[in-house]
Tab-separated table of C-alpha atoms and ligand atoms in Angstrom:
chain	number	residue	atom	x	y	z
A	17	UNK	CA	98.453	-8.472	-51.781
A	18	UNK	CA	98.968	-4.963	-53.211
A	19	UNK	CA	95.800	-3.199	-54.641
A	20	UNK	CA	97.012	-1.745	-58.048
A	21	UNK	CA	94.302	0.237	-59.056
A	22	UNK	CA	93.093	3.309	-59.311
A	23	UNK	CA	89.333	2.194	-59.907
A	24	UNK	CA	86.617	4.065	-58.499
A	25	UNK	CA	83.979	1.085	-58.448
A	26	UNK	CA	83.432	-1.415	-55.365
A	27	UNK	CA	84.975	-4.571	-54.838
A	28	UNK	CA	82.086	-7.287	-55.529
A	29	UNK	CA	79.716	-8.430	-52.885
A	30	UNK	CA	80.310	-10.986	-50.633
A	31	UNK	CA	82.176	-11.823	-47.211
A	32	UNK	CA	85.559	-12.976	-46.703
A	33	UNK	CA	84.807	-15.089	-43.906
A	34	UNK	CA	87.106	-16.075	-40.700
A	35	UNK	CA	90.825	-14.800	-40.352
A	36	UNK	CA	93.060	-16.724	-41.966
A	37	UNK	CA	90.835	-19.654	-43.550
A	38	UNK	CA	88.225	-17.267	-44.572
A	39	UNK	CA	85.490	-19.404	-46.177
A	40	UNK	CA	87.436	-22.798	-47.328
A	41	UNK	CA	86.071	-25.240	-45.148
A	42	UNK	CA	82.507	-24.304	-46.406
A	43	UNK	CA	84.017	-24.034	-50.248
A	44	UNK	CA	85.244	-27.588	-49.349
A	45	UNK	CA	82.795	-29.017	-47.705
A	46	UNK	CA	79.666	-27.360	-48.518
A	47	UNK	CA	78.458	-28.514	-52.119
A	48	UNK	CA	75.812	-25.458	-52.397
A	49	UNK	CA	78.635	-23.152	-51.363
A	50	UNK	CA	78.942	-20.963	-54.612
A	51	UNK	CA	75.233	-21.925	-55.597
A	52	UNK	CA	73.911	-20.085	-52.671
A	53	UNK	CA	76.556	-17.351	-52.796
A	54	UNK	CA	75.592	-16.797	-56.559
A	55	UNK	CA	71.563	-16.547	-55.669
A	56	UNK	CA	72.336	-13.560	-53.345
A	57	UNK	CA	75.068	-11.561	-54.982
A	58	UNK	CA	74.523	-12.540	-58.615
A	59	UNK	CA	77.572	-13.263	-61.226
A	60	UNK	CA	80.233	-11.901	-59.234
A	61	UNK	CA	80.792	-12.520	-55.670
A	62	UNK	CA	83.970	-12.190	-53.325
A	63	UNK	CA	84.971	-14.887	-50.629
A	64	UNK	CA	88.330	-15.863	-49.343
A	65	UNK	CA	89.606	-19.579	-50.058
A	66	UNK	CA	92.561	-21.591	-49.731
A	67	UNK	CA	94.751	-18.624	-48.314
A	68	UNK	CA	93.844	-16.143	-50.859
A	69	UNK	CA	90.831	-13.508	-51.480
A	70	UNK	CA	88.988	-14.677	-54.690
A	71	UNK	CA	86.403	-13.432	-56.870
A	72	UNK	CA	83.644	-15.843	-58.198
A	73	UNK	CA	82.502	-15.394	-61.634
A	74	UNK	CA	79.305	-16.980	-62.805
A	75	UNK	CA	77.635	-17.314	-65.967
A	76	UNK	CA	78.385	-16.972	-69.501
A	77	UNK	CA	78.939	-13.301	-69.872
A	78	UNK	CA	81.385	-13.924	-66.986
A	79	UNK	CA	83.023	-16.793	-68.927
A	80	UNK	CA	83.363	-14.793	-72.157
A	81	UNK	CA	85.044	-12.482	-70.113
A	82	UNK	CA	87.526	-14.602	-68.231
A	83	UNK	CA	88.187	-17.067	-70.659
A	84	UNK	CA	88.511	-15.043	-73.615
A	85	UNK	CA	88.182	-11.269	-74.280
A	86	UNK	CA	90.013	-10.196	-70.789
A	87	UNK	CA	92.257	-13.778	-70.652
A	88	UNK	CA	95.205	-11.719	-70.767
A	89	UNK	CA	94.457	-10.359	-67.329
A	90	UNK	CA	94.478	-13.571	-65.751
A	91	UNK	CA	97.459	-15.869	-65.304
A	92	UNK	CA	96.981	-19.887	-65.086
A	93	UNK	CA	100.468	-20.235	-63.294
A	94	UNK	CA	99.297	-18.229	-60.628
A	95	UNK	CA	96.145	-20.070	-59.884
A	96	UNK	CA	97.543	-23.402	-59.321
A	97	UNK	CA	99.206	-24.047	-56.047
A	98	UNK	CA	102.893	-24.547	-55.375
A	99	UNK	CA	102.475	-28.493	-55.023
A	100	UNK	CA	101.172	-28.750	-58.767
A	101	UNK	CA	104.399	-26.707	-60.072
A	102	UNK	CA	106.491	-28.983	-58.318
A	103	UNK	CA	104.770	-32.352	-59.095
A	104	UNK	CA	103.411	-31.394	-62.601
A	105	UNK	CA	106.423	-29.711	-63.774
A	106	UNK	CA	107.000	-27.158	-66.382
A	107	UNK	CA	103.746	-28.207	-68.607
A	108	UNK	CA	101.195	-26.699	-70.553
A	109	UNK	CA	99.056	-26.345	-67.269
A	110	UNK	CA	101.860	-23.857	-65.829
A	111	UNK	CA	102.748	-21.896	-68.971
A	112	UNK	CA	101.593	-18.819	-70.404
A	113	UNK	CA	101.737	-16.370	-73.204
A	114	UNK	CA	104.394	-16.835	-76.444
A	115	UNK	CA	105.738	-20.409	-74.613
A	116	UNK	CA	102.487	-21.832	-73.951
A	117	UNK	CA	101.135	-21.043	-77.795
A	118	UNK	CA	104.319	-22.922	-78.819
A	119	UNK	CA	103.940	-25.775	-76.855
A	120	UNK	CA	100.165	-26.048	-77.400
A	121	UNK	CA	100.963	-25.447	-81.280
A	122	UNK	CA	103.364	-28.714	-80.717
A	123	UNK	CA	101.309	-30.797	-78.548
A	124	UNK	CA	97.916	-30.175	-80.717
A	125	UNK	CA	98.568	-32.453	-83.945
A	126	UNK	CA	98.677	-35.659	-81.401
A	127	UNK	CA	95.071	-34.587	-80.449
A	128	UNK	CA	93.431	-34.029	-83.272
A	129	UNK	CA	92.177	-35.380	-86.738
A	130	UNK	CA	94.619	-37.892	-88.133
A	131	UNK	CA	96.272	-38.868	-85.113
A	132	UNK	CA	92.626	-39.502	-83.216
A	133	UNK	CA	91.626	-41.870	-85.991
A	134	UNK	CA	94.832	-43.758	-85.742
A	135	UNK	CA	94.173	-44.351	-81.772
A	136	UNK	CA	90.160	-45.350	-82.674
A	137	UNK	CA	91.367	-49.089	-82.782
A	138	UNK	CA	93.494	-49.036	-79.547
A	139	UNK	CA	90.540	-47.183	-78.086
A	140	UNK	CA	88.061	-49.723	-79.225
A	141	UNK	CA	89.995	-52.925	-78.550
A	142	UNK	CA	90.578	-51.939	-74.864
A	143	UNK	CA	86.889	-51.106	-74.351
A	144	UNK	CA	86.273	-54.449	-75.803
A	145	UNK	CA	88.388	-56.261	-73.171
A	146	UNK	CA	86.639	-54.179	-70.094
A	147	UNK	CA	83.181	-54.752	-71.487
A	148	UNK	CA	84.148	-58.797	-71.787
A	149	UNK	CA	85.492	-58.929	-68.279
A	150	UNK	CA	82.316	-56.713	-66.839
A	151	UNK	CA	80.409	-59.369	-68.538
A	152	UNK	CA	81.604	-61.941	-66.387
A	153	UNK	CA	81.448	-59.999	-63.221
A	154	UNK	CA	77.616	-59.335	-63.775
A	155	UNK	CA	77.961	-56.883	-60.455
A	156	UNK	CA	80.027	-53.853	-60.647
A	157	UNK	CA	80.994	-50.389	-59.081
A	158	UNK	CA	81.351	-48.916	-62.333
A	159	UNK	CA	83.512	-45.633	-61.470
A	160	UNK	CA	86.211	-47.499	-60.451
A	161	UNK	CA	85.884	-50.070	-63.399
A	162	UNK	CA	85.775	-47.127	-65.712
A	163	UNK	CA	88.799	-45.963	-64.072
A	164	UNK	CA	91.010	-48.655	-64.677
A	165	UNK	CA	89.355	-48.340	-68.303
A	166	UNK	CA	90.342	-44.508	-68.716
A	167	UNK	CA	93.565	-45.232	-67.210
A	168	UNK	CA	94.721	-47.976	-69.714
A	169	UNK	CA	93.563	-45.871	-72.739
A	170	UNK	CA	95.521	-43.118	-70.948
A	171	UNK	CA	98.747	-45.372	-70.117
A	172	UNK	CA	98.925	-47.000	-73.593
A	173	UNK	CA	98.602	-43.969	-75.836
A	174	UNK	CA	100.162	-41.226	-73.700
A	175	UNK	CA	102.841	-43.299	-72.073
A	176	UNK	CA	103.688	-45.881	-74.058
A	177	UNK	CA	102.408	-49.211	-72.323
A	178	UNK	CA	101.692	-51.778	-73.790
A	179	UNK	CA	98.361	-52.856	-73.306
A	180	UNK	CA	97.360	-54.946	-69.921
A	181	UNK	CA	101.187	-54.652	-69.086
A	182	UNK	CA	102.547	-52.968	-65.698
A	183	UNK	CA	99.457	-51.087	-65.200
A	184	UNK	CA	98.879	-51.805	-61.441
A	185	UNK	CA	102.354	-50.242	-60.787
A	186	UNK	CA	101.803	-47.352	-63.122
A	187	UNK	CA	98.601	-46.429	-61.421
A	188	UNK	CA	99.700	-46.960	-57.636
A	189	UNK	CA	102.707	-44.255	-58.847
A	190	UNK	CA	99.831	-42.120	-60.456
A	191	UNK	CA	97.431	-42.589	-57.307
A	192	UNK	CA	100.881	-41.121	-54.955
A	193	UNK	CA	101.232	-38.623	-57.291
A	194	UNK	CA	97.692	-36.943	-57.268
A	195	UNK	CA	97.351	-37.690	-53.367
A	196	UNK	CA	100.498	-35.220	-53.136
A	197	UNK	CA	98.692	-32.286	-55.080
A	198	UNK	CA	96.821	-31.100	-52.291
A	199	UNK	CA	99.122	-32.496	-49.411
A	200	UNK	CA	101.095	-30.416	-47.207
A	201	UNK	CA	104.655	-30.165	-49.042
A	202	UNK	CA	106.675	-32.271	-46.340
A	203	UNK	CA	109.342	-33.757	-48.570
A	204	UNK	CA	110.145	-36.354	-46.024
A	205	UNK	CA	109.968	-40.056	-47.680
A	206	UNK	CA	106.526	-41.472	-46.105
A	207	UNK	CA	104.564	-38.456	-46.155
A	208	UNK	CA	102.004	-37.878	-48.968
A	209	UNK	CA	104.056	-35.543	-50.286
A	210	UNK	CA	107.114	-37.474	-49.864
A	211	UNK	CA	105.226	-40.385	-52.047
A	212	UNK	CA	104.123	-38.105	-54.488
A	213	UNK	CA	107.604	-36.953	-55.134
A	214	UNK	CA	108.838	-40.969	-55.446
A	215	UNK	CA	105.621	-41.249	-57.933
A	216	UNK	CA	106.381	-38.574	-60.257
A	217	UNK	CA	109.801	-39.465	-60.589
A	218	UNK	CA	109.247	-43.010	-61.104
A	219	UNK	CA	106.522	-42.253	-63.540
A	220	UNK	CA	109.145	-39.779	-65.361
A	221	UNK	CA	111.583	-42.628	-65.502
A	222	UNK	CA	108.974	-44.972	-67.364
A	223	UNK	CA	108.033	-42.231	-69.811
A	224	UNK	CA	111.567	-41.614	-70.490
A	225	UNK	CA	112.343	-45.533	-71.345
A	226	UNK	CA	109.175	-45.305	-73.370
A	227	UNK	CA	110.853	-42.690	-75.283
A	228	UNK	CA	113.986	-44.285	-76.055
A	229	UNK	CA	112.605	-46.895	-77.460
A	230	UNK	CA	110.541	-44.915	-79.783
A	231	UNK	CA	113.479	-43.070	-80.901
A	232	UNK	CA	115.178	-46.301	-81.460
A	233	UNK	CA	112.312	-47.765	-84.037
A	234	UNK	CA	111.926	-44.121	-85.593
A	235	UNK	CA	115.629	-44.424	-86.273
A	236	UNK	CA	115.939	-47.824	-87.707
A	237	UNK	CA	115.091	-48.200	-91.192
A	238	UNK	CA	114.413	-51.815	-90.972
A	239	UNK	CA	112.206	-51.538	-87.703
A	240	UNK	CA	108.489	-52.582	-87.889
A	241	UNK	CA	105.954	-49.870	-87.937
A	242	UNK	CA	106.339	-47.790	-84.605
A	243	UNK	CA	103.501	-47.621	-82.544
A	244	UNK	CA	100.333	-45.147	-83.127
A	245	UNK	CA	100.424	-43.370	-80.158
A	246	UNK	CA	101.158	-40.049	-78.503
A	247	UNK	CA	104.771	-39.725	-77.543
A	248	UNK	CA	105.710	-41.321	-80.956
A	249	UNK	CA	103.694	-38.127	-82.430
A	250	UNK	CA	105.006	-35.594	-80.457
A	251	UNK	CA	108.744	-37.374	-81.110
A	252	UNK	CA	108.250	-36.387	-84.681
A	253	UNK	CA	106.378	-33.224	-84.448
A	254	UNK	CA	108.060	-29.796	-85.702
A	255	UNK	CA	106.227	-26.559	-86.116
A	256	UNK	CA	106.730	-24.415	-89.342
A	257	UNK	CA	109.699	-22.686	-87.705
A	258	UNK	CA	111.575	-26.351	-87.020
A	259	UNK	CA	110.734	-25.954	-83.103
A	260	UNK	CA	110.487	-29.392	-81.545
A	261	UNK	CA	109.430	-30.530	-78.345
A	262	UNK	CA	112.586	-31.293	-76.134
A	263	UNK	CA	112.608	-35.065	-74.428
A	264	UNK	CA	112.255	-33.496	-71.020
A	265	UNK	CA	109.248	-31.246	-72.053
A	266	UNK	CA	108.034	-34.423	-73.827
A	267	UNK	CA	107.928	-36.351	-70.626
A	268	UNK	CA	106.054	-33.749	-68.630
A	269	UNK	CA	103.568	-32.787	-70.989
A	270	UNK	CA	102.838	-36.603	-71.207
A	271	UNK	CA	102.386	-36.623	-67.020
A	272	UNK	CA	100.136	-33.530	-67.408
A	273	UNK	CA	97.752	-35.443	-70.026
A	274	UNK	CA	97.601	-38.403	-68.013
A	275	UNK	CA	96.581	-36.002	-64.994
A	276	UNK	CA	94.262	-34.179	-66.782
A	277	UNK	CA	92.353	-36.860	-69.263
A	278	UNK	CA	91.920	-39.355	-67.088
A	279	UNK	CA	89.649	-38.746	-63.756
A	280	UNK	CA	87.798	-36.270	-66.145
A	281	UNK	CA	86.815	-38.687	-68.587
A	282	UNK	CA	86.044	-41.653	-66.091
A	283	UNK	CA	83.616	-38.931	-64.451
A	284	UNK	CA	81.481	-38.018	-67.552
A	285	UNK	CA	81.497	-41.573	-68.641
A	286	UNK	CA	80.139	-42.572	-65.103
A	287	UNK	CA	77.191	-39.700	-65.243
A	288	UNK	CA	76.394	-40.784	-68.720
A	289	UNK	CA	76.050	-44.340	-67.508
A	290	UNK	CA	74.254	-43.322	-64.415
A	291	UNK	CA	71.608	-40.611	-66.225
A	292	UNK	CA	71.036	-43.121	-68.893
A	293	UNK	CA	69.905	-45.868	-66.779
A	294	UNK	CA	67.449	-43.569	-65.140
A	295	UNK	CA	66.133	-42.345	-68.313
A	296	UNK	CA	64.780	-45.377	-70.351
A	297	UNK	CA	63.193	-43.429	-73.222
A	298	UNK	CA	66.550	-41.737	-73.847
A	299	UNK	CA	68.488	-45.194	-73.776
A	300	UNK	CA	65.723	-46.748	-75.956
A	301	UNK	CA	66.626	-43.768	-78.512
A	302	UNK	CA	70.033	-43.969	-78.336
A	303	UNK	CA	70.107	-47.941	-78.752
A	304	UNK	CA	67.917	-47.682	-81.565
A	305	UNK	CA	70.440	-45.252	-83.348
A	306	UNK	CA	73.259	-47.923	-82.747
A	307	UNK	CA	70.980	-50.747	-83.801
A	308	UNK	CA	70.243	-49.127	-86.807
A	309	UNK	CA	74.017	-48.411	-87.864
A	310	UNK	CA	74.657	-52.225	-87.226
A	311	UNK	CA	71.351	-52.768	-89.663
A	312	UNK	CA	73.186	-50.411	-92.247
A	313	UNK	CA	76.019	-52.976	-92.347
A	314	UNK	CA	73.995	-55.989	-93.011
A	315	UNK	CA	72.912	-56.668	-89.672
A	316	UNK	CA	76.178	-58.754	-88.892
A	317	UNK	CA	76.686	-58.282	-84.784
A	318	UNK	CA	80.287	-59.163	-85.318
A	319	UNK	CA	81.206	-56.381	-87.738
A	320	UNK	CA	82.961	-54.275	-85.291
A	321	UNK	CA	82.276	-50.653	-84.363
A	322	UNK	CA	83.889	-48.839	-87.539
A	323	UNK	CA	85.598	-45.636	-87.365
A	324	UNK	CA	83.407	-44.190	-90.251
A	325	UNK	CA	80.246	-45.020	-88.171
A	326	UNK	CA	81.780	-42.489	-85.539
A	327	UNK	CA	80.103	-38.865	-87.367
A	328	UNK	CA	77.052	-40.874	-87.632
A	329	UNK	CA	75.366	-40.788	-84.178
A	330	UNK	CA	74.029	-37.521	-84.015
A	331	UNK	CA	71.446	-38.812	-81.271
A	332	UNK	CA	74.673	-40.091	-79.197
A	333	UNK	CA	76.507	-36.592	-79.348
A	334	UNK	CA	73.201	-34.933	-77.692
A	335	UNK	CA	73.137	-37.408	-75.335
A	336	UNK	CA	77.001	-36.619	-74.599
A	337	UNK	CA	76.466	-32.961	-74.759
A	338	UNK	CA	73.477	-33.039	-72.117
A	339	UNK	CA	75.965	-35.084	-70.045
A	340	UNK	CA	78.667	-32.778	-69.994
A	341	UNK	CA	76.066	-29.561	-69.139
A	342	UNK	CA	74.623	-31.265	-66.255
A	343	UNK	CA	77.610	-33.089	-65.154
A	344	UNK	CA	80.944	-31.384	-65.633
A	345	UNK	CA	83.403	-33.446	-64.410
A	346	UNK	CA	85.646	-30.105	-63.155
A	347	UNK	CA	83.962	-27.523	-60.886
A	348	UNK	CA	85.909	-24.690	-62.539
A	349	UNK	CA	89.223	-23.361	-63.257
A	350	UNK	CA	91.595	-21.026	-61.183
A	351	UNK	CA	93.442	-18.102	-62.553
A	352	UNK	CA	95.530	-15.112	-60.589
A	353	UNK	CA	94.405	-11.469	-61.328
A	354	UNK	CA	97.082	-10.101	-63.334
A	355	UNK	CA	95.524	-6.535	-64.150
A	356	UNK	CA	93.143	-4.677	-62.641
A	357	UNK	CA	89.722	-6.063	-63.625
A	358	UNK	CA	86.703	-4.562	-64.103
A	359	UNK	CA	83.266	-6.334	-64.244
A	360	UNK	CA	79.393	-6.124	-63.864
A	361	UNK	CA	80.127	-2.722	-62.172
A	362	UNK	CA	82.994	-3.888	-59.490
A	363	UNK	CA	86.855	-4.380	-59.586
A	364	UNK	CA	88.668	-7.323	-58.608
A	365	UNK	CA	92.221	-6.721	-57.759
A	366	UNK	CA	95.794	-7.645	-58.732
A	367	UNK	CA	96.675	-10.809	-56.790
A	368	UNK	CA	93.377	-12.331	-56.210
A	369	UNK	CA	92.366	-15.617	-57.652
A	370	UNK	CA	89.832	-15.571	-59.507
A	371	UNK	CA	87.317	-18.730	-60.276
A	372	UNK	CA	84.512	-19.503	-63.637
A	373	UNK	CA	82.256	-21.727	-61.791
A	374	UNK	CA	81.347	-23.919	-64.880
A	375	UNK	CA	77.937	-25.468	-63.545
A	376	UNK	CA	76.632	-21.550	-63.444
A	377	UNK	CA	76.237	-21.208	-67.124
A	378	UNK	CA	74.766	-24.817	-67.703
A	379	UNK	CA	72.261	-24.022	-65.018
A	380	UNK	CA	71.102	-20.428	-66.261
A	381	UNK	CA	67.577	-20.467	-67.303
A	382	UNK	CA	68.454	-17.674	-69.784
A	383	UNK	CA	70.773	-20.256	-71.563
A	384	UNK	CA	68.690	-23.346	-71.129
A	385	UNK	CA	65.004	-24.359	-70.726
A	386	UNK	CA	63.995	-26.066	-67.778
A	387	UNK	CA	67.810	-26.758	-66.697
A	388	UNK	CA	67.160	-29.146	-63.988
A	389	UNK	CA	65.757	-31.692	-66.431
A	390	UNK	CA	67.983	-34.344	-68.518
A	391	UNK	CA	66.745	-33.553	-72.089
A	392	UNK	CA	69.562	-34.142	-75.049
A	393	UNK	CA	67.058	-32.666	-77.829
A	394	UNK	CA	67.893	-29.316	-76.345
A	395	UNK	CA	70.951	-29.940	-78.666
A	396	UNK	CA	69.127	-30.599	-81.803
A	397	UNK	CA	69.880	-28.521	-84.835
A	398	UNK	CA	66.023	-27.151	-84.298
A	399	UNK	CA	66.380	-26.156	-80.695
A	400	UNK	CA	69.988	-25.591	-80.804
A	401	UNK	CA	69.815	-23.941	-77.032
A	402	UNK	CA	73.920	-23.915	-76.500
A	403	UNK	CA	73.481	-20.825	-79.298
A	404	UNK	CA	71.390	-19.072	-77.168
A	405	UNK	CA	74.495	-17.649	-75.434
A	406	UNK	CA	78.454	-18.030	-76.195
A	407	UNK	CA	80.174	-19.643	-73.370
A	408	UNK	CA	77.193	-21.262	-72.075
A	409	UNK	CA	78.708	-24.972	-72.570
A	410	UNK	CA	82.076	-24.851	-70.775
A	411	UNK	CA	82.933	-28.331	-69.130
A	412	UNK	CA	85.854	-28.420	-71.195
A	413	UNK	CA	86.751	-24.627	-70.902
A	414	UNK	CA	87.072	-22.097	-73.595
A	415	UNK	CA	88.597	-19.528	-75.490
A	416	UNK	CA	92.261	-20.085	-76.564
A	417	UNK	CA	92.884	-22.560	-73.561
A	418	UNK	CA	89.848	-24.864	-74.148
A	419	UNK	CA	90.621	-28.206	-73.357
A	420	UNK	CA	93.519	-29.984	-75.439
A	421	UNK	CA	92.020	-33.149	-75.044
A	422	UNK	CA	88.321	-32.793	-75.809
A	423	UNK	CA	88.576	-34.905	-79.001
A	424	UNK	CA	90.356	-37.276	-77.508
A	425	UNK	CA	87.913	-37.826	-74.432
A	426	UNK	CA	84.939	-37.545	-76.427
A	427	UNK	CA	86.369	-40.287	-79.272
A	428	UNK	CA	86.832	-42.440	-75.981
A	429	UNK	CA	83.498	-41.978	-74.576
A	430	UNK	CA	81.617	-42.413	-77.902
A	431	UNK	CA	83.579	-45.755	-78.595
A	432	UNK	CA	82.516	-46.962	-74.999
A	433	UNK	CA	79.387	-45.795	-75.205
A	434	UNK	CA	78.305	-46.964	-78.745
A	435	UNK	CA	79.727	-50.516	-77.474
A	436	UNK	CA	77.347	-50.558	-74.517
A	437	UNK	CA	74.615	-49.839	-76.148
A	438	UNK	CA	74.949	-52.237	-79.059
A	439	UNK	CA	75.295	-55.076	-76.515
A	440	UNK	CA	74.633	-54.529	-73.146
A	441	UNK	CA	72.310	-53.567	-70.515
A	442	UNK	CA	72.641	-52.268	-66.706
A	443	UNK	CA	70.564	-51.293	-63.801
A	444	UNK	CA	71.356	-49.068	-61.002
A	445	UNK	CA	71.762	-51.509	-57.630
A	446	UNK	CA	69.372	-50.428	-54.765
A	447	UNK	CA	70.576	-48.924	-51.444
A	448	UNK	CA	73.496	-46.984	-52.650
A	449	UNK	CA	73.988	-43.248	-52.406
A	450	UNK	CA	73.844	-41.788	-55.680
A	451	UNK	CA	74.800	-38.341	-54.468
A	452	UNK	CA	77.401	-36.484	-56.687
A	453	UNK	CA	80.472	-35.341	-54.688
A	454	UNK	CA	82.369	-32.501	-56.717
A	455	UNK	CA	85.849	-33.280	-55.414
A	456	UNK	CA	88.186	-34.104	-57.265
A	457	UNK	CA	86.153	-34.882	-59.936
A	458	UNK	CA	82.311	-35.269	-60.070
A	459	UNK	CA	81.153	-39.116	-59.069
A	460	UNK	CA	78.658	-40.708	-57.315
A	461	UNK	CA	79.507	-41.277	-53.461
A	462	UNK	CA	79.042	-44.858	-53.777
A	463	UNK	CA	80.586	-45.145	-57.268
A	464	UNK	CA	77.651	-46.505	-58.970
A	465	UNK	CA	76.985	-49.921	-58.287
A	466	UNK	CA	75.130	-51.620	-61.171
A	467	UNK	CA	74.246	-55.068	-62.279
A	468	UNK	CA	75.487	-55.727	-65.831
A	469	UNK	CA	74.953	-58.309	-68.552
A	470	UNK	CA	74.661	-58.632	-72.208
A	471	UNK	CA	71.370	-57.651	-73.791
B	583	HEM	C1	85.646	-35.627	-70.025
B	583	HEM	C2	87.126	-35.122	-70.224
B	583	HEM	C3	87.486	-33.894	-70.038
B	583	HEM	C4	86.776	-32.773	-69.609
B	583	HEM	C5	85.654	-32.618	-69.185
B	583	HEM	C6	88.298	-31.701	-69.269
B	583	HEM	C7	88.088	-30.519	-68.981
B	583	HEM	C8	88.836	-28.995	-69.252
B	583	HEM	C9	89.112	-27.614	-68.636
B	583	HEM	C10	87.273	-27.702	-68.031
B	583	HEM	C11	89.741	-27.278	-69.021
B	583	HEM	C12	90.118	-26.037	-68.919
B	583	HEM	C13	90.359	-25.747	-67.365
B	583	HEM	C14	90.489	-23.884	-67.060
B	583	HEM	O1	89.766	-23.145	-68.117
B	583	HEM	O2	91.338	-23.861	-66.048
B	583	HEM	C15	90.860	-28.436	-69.470
B	583	HEM	C16	92.330	-28.216	-70.012
B	583	HEM	C17	92.996	-29.065	-70.152
B	583	HEM	N1	92.778	-30.364	-70.361
B	583	HEM	FE1	91.111	-31.297	-70.514
B	583	HEM	N2	89.252	-32.198	-70.178
B	583	HEM	C18	88.802	-33.751	-70.668
B	583	HEM	C19	89.915	-34.421	-70.821
B	583	HEM	C20	91.273	-34.139	-71.232
B	583	HEM	C21	92.034	-35.177	-71.779
B	583	HEM	C22	91.621	-36.607	-72.164
B	583	HEM	C23	93.060	-34.482	-71.862
B	583	HEM	C24	94.699	-34.756	-72.645
B	583	HEM	C25	95.064	-36.184	-72.882
B	583	HEM	C26	93.169	-33.205	-71.232
B	583	HEM	C27	93.889	-32.533	-71.372
B	583	HEM	C28	93.717	-30.805	-70.960
B	583	HEM	C29	95.004	-29.846	-71.374
B	583	HEM	C30	96.481	-30.377	-71.575
B	583	HEM	C31	94.304	-28.713	-70.925
B	583	HEM	C32	94.668	-27.206	-70.738
B	583	HEM	C33	95.267	-26.369	-71.893
B	583	HEM	C34	95.749	-24.983	-72.199
B	583	HEM	O3	95.880	-24.619	-71.108
B	583	HEM	O4	95.715	-24.934	-73.298
B	583	HEM	N3	91.842	-32.966	-70.923
B	583	HEM	N4	90.254	-29.732	-69.421
């Protein structure tokens, strides 16, 4: 890597580890890897991981620097391995500058406001189906079940699947695809990468057919209402300059959304279910809020959860935020340094990887009082601890590239949690490992085994 800077500042403190592999093994295997180095070196340290010298940015000021004030010194595209580029195509994760802005503007309406309102009843119906199924099972490994739920929501709303239809097949193609993301890029048939390429092609073909069906409905004046889903909206969206997404663009962007949105949401739902079971007082308060809403509707339990109730759950919102703070599904974000960077008295050369670590701000005592304790009221209007520092709550990233699906994910999680709180109880089964494994997204090692029943 070339060092394109004349800065007199030193490189960040830290060690580069062994020749070639650097500190990659510790980074992957030791959950405390970054915490230990941050404790020793502070908010910026260097290491060598995944074959490249890397600067780790920690804390709210570092987040603001990388995500916002100096975002143009960092490239997203250069932060992803080559396998991503081939398997996830030319989609938002890999785009920069004007191209990224154009595509984000075109994708945005499908993930906000009126569009989300349209998804509400689909999400609620799928959630209810799963709750009824779990009620029959009584014992669950909940992470796996929640993963099926979020996958179904994503395939119905993002890929245009009919509820319940072809899910096992789609899910196995998707698993093949994700298994290839960190595999050696050996393109031969039976290798993980070969299978990943096949999974990708099948998914893209599937989405193409779903697009054709929607185009036909939209073009036919006598056809019934087109489905309320992301694909239909993306086919119709046009920006003020008359730009539209092409069919190829819609295909790869939809695939990316499926990748970006489903394991992350599963992870946070699982953590929330776990932490509520461990904190009965919080659970009771969150339930009381739901019972009040049912009472206000005349106490009729058959009255479904309604869209207009969603903004009336301030306590559940706090629980969600606190779960987001303590259990961020994604550990951080990688970038490539594309302009010489100076931060906190150190320089980071062009060509290095940069990693912002999400938990660093979430566990920073300057930002949050007693950050190790689960305390949703820290987000009450009176305490509002997230306002002490900008960029102190970044589970969904921040700045101009903040998570595009944040409102979608929050709606989905809130619907599932509200329905759970109204009608169900669960307890963590004994003799299981609840240690949280951070890779690929945070989840309990044994998948959170629970007993589950109606209240
Ligand atoms: C709990 C659920 C979710 C979490 C915690 C999460 C987290 C994140 C984070 C941390 C980033 C920024 C990464 C970085 O800065 O390197 C991000 C970006 C992104 N997320 Fe999410 N995400 C979630 C759900 C979703 C969903 C449901 C979708 C789509 C349906 C989605 C689509 C995206 C996209 C497209 C980006 C890239 C935005 C851009 O580059 O402009 N995410 N997400």
